PDB file of C-alpha atoms in Angstrom:
ATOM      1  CA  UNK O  13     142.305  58.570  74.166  1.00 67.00           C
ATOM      2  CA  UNK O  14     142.319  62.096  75.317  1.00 77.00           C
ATOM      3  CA  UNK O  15     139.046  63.822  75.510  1.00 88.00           C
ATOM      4  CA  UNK O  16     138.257  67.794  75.658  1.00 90.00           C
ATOM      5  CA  UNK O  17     136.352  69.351  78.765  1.00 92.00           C
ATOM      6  CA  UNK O  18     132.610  70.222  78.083  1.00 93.00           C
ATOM      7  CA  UNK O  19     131.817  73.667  79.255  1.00 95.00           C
ATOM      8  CA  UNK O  20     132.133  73.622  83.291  1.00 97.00           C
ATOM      9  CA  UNK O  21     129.062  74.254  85.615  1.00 97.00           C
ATOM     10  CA  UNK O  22     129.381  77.238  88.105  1.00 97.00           C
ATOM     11  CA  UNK O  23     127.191  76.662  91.134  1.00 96.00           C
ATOM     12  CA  UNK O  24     126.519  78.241  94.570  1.00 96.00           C
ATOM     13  CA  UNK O  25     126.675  75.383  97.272  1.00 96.00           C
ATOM     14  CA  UNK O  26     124.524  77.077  99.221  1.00 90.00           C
ATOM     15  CA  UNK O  27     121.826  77.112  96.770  1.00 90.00           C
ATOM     16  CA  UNK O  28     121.234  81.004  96.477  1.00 89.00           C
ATOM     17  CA  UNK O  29     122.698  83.848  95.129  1.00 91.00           C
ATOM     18  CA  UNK O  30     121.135  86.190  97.743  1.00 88.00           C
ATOM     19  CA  UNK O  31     123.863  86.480 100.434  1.00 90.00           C
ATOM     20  CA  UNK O  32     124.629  89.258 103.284  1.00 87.00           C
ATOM     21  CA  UNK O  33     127.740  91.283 104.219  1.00 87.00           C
ATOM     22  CA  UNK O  34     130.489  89.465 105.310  1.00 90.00           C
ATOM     23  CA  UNK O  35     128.839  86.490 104.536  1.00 91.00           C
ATOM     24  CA  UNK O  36     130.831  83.403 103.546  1.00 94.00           C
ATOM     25  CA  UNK O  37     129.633  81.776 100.221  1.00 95.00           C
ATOM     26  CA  UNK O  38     131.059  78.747  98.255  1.00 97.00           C
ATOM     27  CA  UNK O  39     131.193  77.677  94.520  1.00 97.00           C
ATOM     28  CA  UNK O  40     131.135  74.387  92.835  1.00 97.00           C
ATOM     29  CA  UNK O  41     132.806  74.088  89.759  1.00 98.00           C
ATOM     30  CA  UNK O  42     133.294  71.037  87.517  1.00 95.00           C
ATOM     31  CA  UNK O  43     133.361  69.601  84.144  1.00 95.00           C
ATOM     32  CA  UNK O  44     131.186  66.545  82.834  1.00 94.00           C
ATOM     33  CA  UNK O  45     132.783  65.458  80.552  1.00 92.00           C
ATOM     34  CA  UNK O  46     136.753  64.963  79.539  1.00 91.00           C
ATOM     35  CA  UNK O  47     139.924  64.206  79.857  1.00 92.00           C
ATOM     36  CA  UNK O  48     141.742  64.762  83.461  1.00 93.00           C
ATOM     37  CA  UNK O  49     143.403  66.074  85.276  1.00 93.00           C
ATOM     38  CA  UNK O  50     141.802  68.932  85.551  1.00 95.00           C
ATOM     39  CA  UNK O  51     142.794  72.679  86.677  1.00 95.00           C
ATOM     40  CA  UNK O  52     140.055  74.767  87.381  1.00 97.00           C
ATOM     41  CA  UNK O  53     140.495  78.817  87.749  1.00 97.00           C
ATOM     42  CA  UNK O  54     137.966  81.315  89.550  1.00 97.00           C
ATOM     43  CA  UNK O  55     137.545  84.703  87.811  1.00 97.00           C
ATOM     44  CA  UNK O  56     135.849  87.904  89.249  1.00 95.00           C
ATOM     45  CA  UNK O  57     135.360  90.299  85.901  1.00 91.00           C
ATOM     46  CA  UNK O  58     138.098  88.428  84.001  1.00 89.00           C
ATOM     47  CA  UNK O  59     140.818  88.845  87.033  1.00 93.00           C
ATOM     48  CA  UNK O  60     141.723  85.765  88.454  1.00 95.00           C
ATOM     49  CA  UNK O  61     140.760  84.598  92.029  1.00 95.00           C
ATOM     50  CA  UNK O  62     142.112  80.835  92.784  1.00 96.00           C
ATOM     51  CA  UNK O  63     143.368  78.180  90.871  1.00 96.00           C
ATOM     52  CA  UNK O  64     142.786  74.438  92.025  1.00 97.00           C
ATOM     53  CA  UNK O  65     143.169  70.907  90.225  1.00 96.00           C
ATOM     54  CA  UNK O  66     141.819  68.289  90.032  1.00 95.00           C
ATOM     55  CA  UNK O  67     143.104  64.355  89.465  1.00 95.00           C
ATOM     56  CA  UNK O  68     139.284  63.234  88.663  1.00 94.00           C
ATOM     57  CA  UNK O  69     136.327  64.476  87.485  1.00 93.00           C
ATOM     58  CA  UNK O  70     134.603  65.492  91.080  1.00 95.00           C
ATOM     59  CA  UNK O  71     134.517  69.440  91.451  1.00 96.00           C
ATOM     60  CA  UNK O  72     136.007  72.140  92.703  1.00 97.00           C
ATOM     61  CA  UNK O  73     134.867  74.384  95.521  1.00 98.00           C
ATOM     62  CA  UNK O  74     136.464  77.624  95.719  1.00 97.00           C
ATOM     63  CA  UNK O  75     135.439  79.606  99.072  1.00 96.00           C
ATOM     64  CA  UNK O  76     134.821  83.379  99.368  1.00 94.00           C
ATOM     65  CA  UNK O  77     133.872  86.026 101.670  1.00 93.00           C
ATOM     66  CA  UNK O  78     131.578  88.592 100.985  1.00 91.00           C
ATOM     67  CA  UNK O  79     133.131  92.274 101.789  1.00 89.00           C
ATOM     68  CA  UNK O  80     131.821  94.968 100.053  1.00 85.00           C
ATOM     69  CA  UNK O  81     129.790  95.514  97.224  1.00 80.00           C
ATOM     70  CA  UNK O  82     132.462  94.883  95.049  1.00 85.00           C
ATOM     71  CA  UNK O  83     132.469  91.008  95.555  1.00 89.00           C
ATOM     72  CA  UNK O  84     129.146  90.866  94.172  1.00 85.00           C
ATOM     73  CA  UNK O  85     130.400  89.444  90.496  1.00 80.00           C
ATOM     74  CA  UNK O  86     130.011  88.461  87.957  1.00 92.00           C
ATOM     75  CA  UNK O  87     132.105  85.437  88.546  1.00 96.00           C
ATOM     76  CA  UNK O  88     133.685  83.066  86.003  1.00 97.00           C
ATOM     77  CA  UNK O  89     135.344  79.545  86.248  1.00 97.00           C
ATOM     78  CA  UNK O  90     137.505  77.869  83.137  1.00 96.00           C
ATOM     79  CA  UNK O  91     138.770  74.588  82.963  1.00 96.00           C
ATOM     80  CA  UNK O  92     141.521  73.225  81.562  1.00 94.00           C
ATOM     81  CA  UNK O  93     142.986  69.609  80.706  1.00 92.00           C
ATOM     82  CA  UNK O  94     146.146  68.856  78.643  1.00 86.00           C
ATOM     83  CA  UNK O  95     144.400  68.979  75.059  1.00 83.00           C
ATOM     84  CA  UNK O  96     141.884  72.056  75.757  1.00 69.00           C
ATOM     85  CA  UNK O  97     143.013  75.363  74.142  1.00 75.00           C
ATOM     86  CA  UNK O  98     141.964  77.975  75.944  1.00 81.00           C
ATOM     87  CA  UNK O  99     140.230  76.330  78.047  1.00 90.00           C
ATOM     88  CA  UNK O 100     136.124  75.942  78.179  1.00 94.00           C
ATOM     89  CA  UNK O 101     134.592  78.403  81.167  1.00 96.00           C
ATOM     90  CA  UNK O 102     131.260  77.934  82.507  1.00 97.00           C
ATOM     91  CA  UNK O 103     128.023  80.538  82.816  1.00 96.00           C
ATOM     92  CA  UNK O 104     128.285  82.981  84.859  1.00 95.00           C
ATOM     93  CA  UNK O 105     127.787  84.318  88.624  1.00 95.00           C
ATOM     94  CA  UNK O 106     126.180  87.424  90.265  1.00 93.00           C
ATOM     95  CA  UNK O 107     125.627  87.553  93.522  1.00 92.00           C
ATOM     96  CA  UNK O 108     122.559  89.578  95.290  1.00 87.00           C
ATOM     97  CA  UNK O 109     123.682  92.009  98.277  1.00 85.00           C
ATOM     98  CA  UNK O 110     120.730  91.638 101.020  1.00 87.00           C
ATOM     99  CA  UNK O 111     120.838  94.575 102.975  1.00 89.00           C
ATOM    100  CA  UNK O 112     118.518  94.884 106.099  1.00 90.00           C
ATOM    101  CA  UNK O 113     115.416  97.487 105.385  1.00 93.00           C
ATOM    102  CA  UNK O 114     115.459 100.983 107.616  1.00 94.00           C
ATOM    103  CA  UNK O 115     112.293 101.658 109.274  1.00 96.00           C
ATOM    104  CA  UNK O 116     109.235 102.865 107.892  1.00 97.00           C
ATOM    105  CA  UNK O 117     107.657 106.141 107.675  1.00 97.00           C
ATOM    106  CA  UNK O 118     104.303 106.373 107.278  1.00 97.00           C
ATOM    107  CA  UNK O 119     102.831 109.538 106.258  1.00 96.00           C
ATOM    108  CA  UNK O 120     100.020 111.475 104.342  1.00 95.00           C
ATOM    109  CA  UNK O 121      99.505 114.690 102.208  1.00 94.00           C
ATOM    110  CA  UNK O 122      97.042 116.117 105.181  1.00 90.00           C
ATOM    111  CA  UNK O 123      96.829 114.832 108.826  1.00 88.00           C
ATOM    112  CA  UNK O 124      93.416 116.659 108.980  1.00 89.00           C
ATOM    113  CA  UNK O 125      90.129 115.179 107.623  1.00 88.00           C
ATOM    114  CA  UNK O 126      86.691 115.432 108.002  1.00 88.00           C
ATOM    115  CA  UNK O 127      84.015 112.461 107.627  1.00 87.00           C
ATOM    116  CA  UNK O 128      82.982 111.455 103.922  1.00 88.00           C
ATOM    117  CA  UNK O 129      86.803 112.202 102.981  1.00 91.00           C
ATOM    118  CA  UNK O 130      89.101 110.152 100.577  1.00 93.00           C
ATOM    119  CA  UNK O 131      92.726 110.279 102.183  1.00 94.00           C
ATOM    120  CA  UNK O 132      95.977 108.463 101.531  1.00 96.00           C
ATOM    121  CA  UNK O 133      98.749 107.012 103.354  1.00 97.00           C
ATOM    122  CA  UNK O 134     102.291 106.592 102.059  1.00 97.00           C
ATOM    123  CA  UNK O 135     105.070 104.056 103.799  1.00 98.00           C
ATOM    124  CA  UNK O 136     108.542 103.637 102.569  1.00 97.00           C
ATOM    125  CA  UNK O 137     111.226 102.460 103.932  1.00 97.00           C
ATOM    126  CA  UNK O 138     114.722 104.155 102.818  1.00 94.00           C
ATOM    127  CA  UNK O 139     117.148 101.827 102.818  1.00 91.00           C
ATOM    128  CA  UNK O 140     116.833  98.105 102.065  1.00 90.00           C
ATOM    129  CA  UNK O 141     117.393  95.240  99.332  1.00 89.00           C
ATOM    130  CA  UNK O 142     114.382  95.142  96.862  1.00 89.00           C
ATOM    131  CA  UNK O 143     112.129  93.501  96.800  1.00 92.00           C
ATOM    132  CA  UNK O 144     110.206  95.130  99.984  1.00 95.00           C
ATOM    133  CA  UNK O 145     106.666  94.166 100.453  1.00 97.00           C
ATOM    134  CA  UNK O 146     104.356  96.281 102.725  1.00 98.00           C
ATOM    135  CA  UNK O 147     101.300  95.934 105.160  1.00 98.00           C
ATOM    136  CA  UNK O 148      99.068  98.864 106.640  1.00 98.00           C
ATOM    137  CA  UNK O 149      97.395  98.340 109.674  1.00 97.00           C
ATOM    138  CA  UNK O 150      94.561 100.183 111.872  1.00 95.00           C
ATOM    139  CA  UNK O 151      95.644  99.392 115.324  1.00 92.00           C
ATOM    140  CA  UNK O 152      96.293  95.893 115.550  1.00 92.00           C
ATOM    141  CA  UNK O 153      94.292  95.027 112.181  1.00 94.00           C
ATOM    142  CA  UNK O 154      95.824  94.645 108.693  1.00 96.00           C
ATOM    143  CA  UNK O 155      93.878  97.003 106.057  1.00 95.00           C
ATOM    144  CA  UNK O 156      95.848  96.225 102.975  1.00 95.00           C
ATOM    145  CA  UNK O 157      96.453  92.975 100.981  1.00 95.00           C
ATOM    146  CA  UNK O 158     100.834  92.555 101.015  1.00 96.00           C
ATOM    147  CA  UNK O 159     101.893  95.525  98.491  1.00 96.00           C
ATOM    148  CA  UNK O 160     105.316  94.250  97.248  1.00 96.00           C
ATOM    149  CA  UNK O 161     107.816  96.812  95.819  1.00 96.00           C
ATOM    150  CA  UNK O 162     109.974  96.371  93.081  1.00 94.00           C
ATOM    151  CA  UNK O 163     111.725  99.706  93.134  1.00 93.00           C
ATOM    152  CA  UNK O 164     112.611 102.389  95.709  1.00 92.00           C
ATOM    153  CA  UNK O 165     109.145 103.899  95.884  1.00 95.00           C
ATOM    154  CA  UNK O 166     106.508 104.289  98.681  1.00 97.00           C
ATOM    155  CA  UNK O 167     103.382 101.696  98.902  1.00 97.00           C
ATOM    156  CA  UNK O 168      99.772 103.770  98.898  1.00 97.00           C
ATOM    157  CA  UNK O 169      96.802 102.901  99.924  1.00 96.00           C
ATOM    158  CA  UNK O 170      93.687 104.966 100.044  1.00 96.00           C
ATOM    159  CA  UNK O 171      91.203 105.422 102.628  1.00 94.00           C
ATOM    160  CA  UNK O 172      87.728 106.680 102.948  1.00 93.00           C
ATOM    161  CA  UNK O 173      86.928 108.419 106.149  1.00 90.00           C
ATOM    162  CA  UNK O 174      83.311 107.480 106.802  1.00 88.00           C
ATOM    163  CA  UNK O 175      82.769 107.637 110.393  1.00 87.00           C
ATOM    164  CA  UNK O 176      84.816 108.401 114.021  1.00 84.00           C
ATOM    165  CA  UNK O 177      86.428 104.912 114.251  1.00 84.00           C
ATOM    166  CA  UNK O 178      88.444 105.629 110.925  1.00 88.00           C
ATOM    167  CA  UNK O 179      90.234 108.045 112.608  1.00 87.00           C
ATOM    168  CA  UNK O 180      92.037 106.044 115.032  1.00 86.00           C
ATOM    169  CA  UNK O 181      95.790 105.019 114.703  1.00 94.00           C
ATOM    170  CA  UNK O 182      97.510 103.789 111.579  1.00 97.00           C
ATOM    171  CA  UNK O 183     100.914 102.426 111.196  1.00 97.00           C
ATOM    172  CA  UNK O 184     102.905 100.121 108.485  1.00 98.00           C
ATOM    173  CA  UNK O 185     105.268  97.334 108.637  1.00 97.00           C
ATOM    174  CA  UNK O 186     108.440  96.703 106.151  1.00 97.00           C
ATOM    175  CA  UNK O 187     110.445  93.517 105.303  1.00 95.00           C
ATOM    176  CA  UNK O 188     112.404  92.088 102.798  1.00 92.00           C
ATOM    177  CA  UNK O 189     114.563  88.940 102.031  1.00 85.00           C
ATOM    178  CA  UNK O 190     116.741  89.650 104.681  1.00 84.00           C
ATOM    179  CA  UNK O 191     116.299  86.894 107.736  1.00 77.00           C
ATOM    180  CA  UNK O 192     114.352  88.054 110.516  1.00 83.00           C
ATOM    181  CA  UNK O 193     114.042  91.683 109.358  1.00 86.00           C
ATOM    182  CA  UNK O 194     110.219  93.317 110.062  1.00 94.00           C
ATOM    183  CA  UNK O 195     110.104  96.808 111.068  1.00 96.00           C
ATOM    184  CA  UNK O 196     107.231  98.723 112.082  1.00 97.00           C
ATOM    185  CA  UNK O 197     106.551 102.457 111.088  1.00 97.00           C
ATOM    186  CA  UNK O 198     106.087 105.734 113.121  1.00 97.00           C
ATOM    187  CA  UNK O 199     102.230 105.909 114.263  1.00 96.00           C
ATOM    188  CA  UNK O 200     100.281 107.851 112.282  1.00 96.00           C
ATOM    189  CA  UNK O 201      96.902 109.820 113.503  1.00 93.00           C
ATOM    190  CA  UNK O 202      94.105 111.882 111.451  1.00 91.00           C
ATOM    191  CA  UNK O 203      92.363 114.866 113.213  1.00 89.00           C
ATOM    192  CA  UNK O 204      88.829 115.929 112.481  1.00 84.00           C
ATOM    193  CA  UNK O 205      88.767 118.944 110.691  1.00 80.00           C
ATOM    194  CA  UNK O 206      86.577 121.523 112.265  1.00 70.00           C
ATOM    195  CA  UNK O 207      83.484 122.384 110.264  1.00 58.00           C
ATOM    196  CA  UNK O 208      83.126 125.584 108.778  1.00 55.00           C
ATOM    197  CA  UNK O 209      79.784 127.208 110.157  1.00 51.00           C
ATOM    198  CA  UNK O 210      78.690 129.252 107.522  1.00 50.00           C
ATOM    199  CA  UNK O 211      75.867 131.548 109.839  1.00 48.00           C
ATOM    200  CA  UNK O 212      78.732 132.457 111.841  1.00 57.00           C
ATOM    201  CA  UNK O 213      80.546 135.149 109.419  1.00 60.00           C
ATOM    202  CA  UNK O 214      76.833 136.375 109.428  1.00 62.00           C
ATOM    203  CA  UNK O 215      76.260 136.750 112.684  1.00 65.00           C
ATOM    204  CA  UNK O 216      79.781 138.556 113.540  1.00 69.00           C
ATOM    205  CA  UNK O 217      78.693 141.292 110.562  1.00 68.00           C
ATOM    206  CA  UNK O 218      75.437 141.658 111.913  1.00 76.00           C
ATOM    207  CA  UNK O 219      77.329 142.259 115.524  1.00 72.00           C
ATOM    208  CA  UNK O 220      79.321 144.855 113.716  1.00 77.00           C
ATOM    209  CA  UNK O 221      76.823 146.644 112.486  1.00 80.00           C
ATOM    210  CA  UNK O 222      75.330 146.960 115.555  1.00 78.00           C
ATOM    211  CA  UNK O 223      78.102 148.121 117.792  1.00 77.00           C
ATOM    212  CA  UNK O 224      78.598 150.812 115.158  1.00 77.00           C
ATOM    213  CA  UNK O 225      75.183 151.943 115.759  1.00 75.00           C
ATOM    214  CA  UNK O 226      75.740 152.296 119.452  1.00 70.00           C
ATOM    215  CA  UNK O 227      78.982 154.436 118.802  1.00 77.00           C
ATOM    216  CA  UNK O 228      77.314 156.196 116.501  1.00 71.00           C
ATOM    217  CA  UNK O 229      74.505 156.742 118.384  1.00 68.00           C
ATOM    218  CA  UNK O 230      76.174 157.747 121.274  1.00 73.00           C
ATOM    219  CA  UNK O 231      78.224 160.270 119.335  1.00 73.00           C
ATOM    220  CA  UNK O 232      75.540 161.885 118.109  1.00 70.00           C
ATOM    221  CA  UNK O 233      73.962 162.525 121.905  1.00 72.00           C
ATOM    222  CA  UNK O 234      76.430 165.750 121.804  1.00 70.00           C
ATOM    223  CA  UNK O 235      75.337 167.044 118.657  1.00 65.00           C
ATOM    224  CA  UNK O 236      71.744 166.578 118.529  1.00 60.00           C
ATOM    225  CA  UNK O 237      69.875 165.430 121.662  1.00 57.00           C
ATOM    226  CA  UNK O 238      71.632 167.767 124.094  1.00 58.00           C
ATOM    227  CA  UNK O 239      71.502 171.195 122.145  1.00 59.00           C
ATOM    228  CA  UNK O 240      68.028 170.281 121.459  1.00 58.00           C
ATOM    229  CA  UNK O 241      67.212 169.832 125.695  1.00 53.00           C
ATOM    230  CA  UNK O 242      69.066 173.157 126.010  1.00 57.00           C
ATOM    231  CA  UNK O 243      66.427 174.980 123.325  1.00 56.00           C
ATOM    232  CA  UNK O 244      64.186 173.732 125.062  1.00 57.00           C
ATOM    233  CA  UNK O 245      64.504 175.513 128.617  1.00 59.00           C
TER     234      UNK O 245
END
């Protein structure tokens, strides 16, 4: 006796929806149960894509290219057999575009500090498929656990500047999902911040007042001192 289709099973042969530009992917589709043959028809939001049949039971694969962002889904498949009406279509598809991450830029509010300072460093990476997880480094030497990003925003860390050595070279590195896809940031250096000497403003009034003595002083040699020596003869 005849026998309806159960619900088909959409599935990416290549075992992840994750896939890159111009990639090419392919689906399984096919029915457990029911009655064949079997036709089987791809959908891409509810326009169709491909149609195949089937004499048995095995499934379907339907093979697609990746080309722009519009391929990304959601995809469909129904199948049909000579007693189904409508046909039964399966869950659906959405693939995940993996684009490669731009490279870093690290940066801080100030690029001056001065010893006993709390400072922060910023890295983000523009472009890139999310996740993106991030690692700071001091020279060769990792400061930060793995910050992973979930959105387009910058990873910080903070730093306390406690001696010389903390002001030596900092940079971050940026990957994602996407094969063989680290970058490395811009270097990034902190100055010592002169020290204010606070006798100094003192010691430039006190100057001050001085020279203006010695003008003074000497200004008065016409007026007072020399008239004076003249009485005097």
């Amino acid at each position: 006796f005849a026998e309806m289709l159960s619900n088909p099973r959409l599935v990416p042969v290549q075992g992840t929806l994750n896939v890159m530009m111009n990639q090419n992917v392919t689906l399984s589709c096919h029915s457990d149960s029911g009655s064949p043959p079997v036709r089987y028809t791809l959908f891409k939001r509810n326009q169709k894509v491909s149609t195949l049949n089937r004499p048995d039971l095995t499934p379907v694969l339907f093979n697609l290219t990746i080309n722009s962002a519009s391929d990304m889904g959601d995809y469909k498949c129904k199948a049909e057999n000579n007693i189904s009406s409508g046909g039964k279509y399966s869950n659906s598809l959405n693939f995940t575009l993996l684009e490669p991450i731009s490279k870093p830029v690290l940066s801080s509010p100030t690029s001056q500090a001065k010893k006993g300072q709390n400072v922060t460093l910023s890295c983000l990476s523009e472009n890139g498929s999310l996740p993106i997880t991030y690692i700071f480094f001091k020279g060769r030497q990792s400061i930060s656990h793995p910050v992973k990003m979930q959105k387009s925003e910058a990873a910080v860390i903070f730093l306390f500047i406690n001696s010389s050595s903390d002001f030596g070279t900092y940079k971050c590195r940026a990957e994602n999902s996407f094969r063989n896809n680290t970058k490395y940031s811009n270097s990034f250096n902190f100055t010592l911040a002169e020290e204010r000497n606070h006798s100094q403003p003192l010691i430039i009034s006190l100057g001050l007042i001085l020279l203006l003595l010695v003008i003074g002083f000497a200004l008065a040699i016409p007026f007072f001192i020399i008239p004076s020596y003249k009485a005097s003869e």
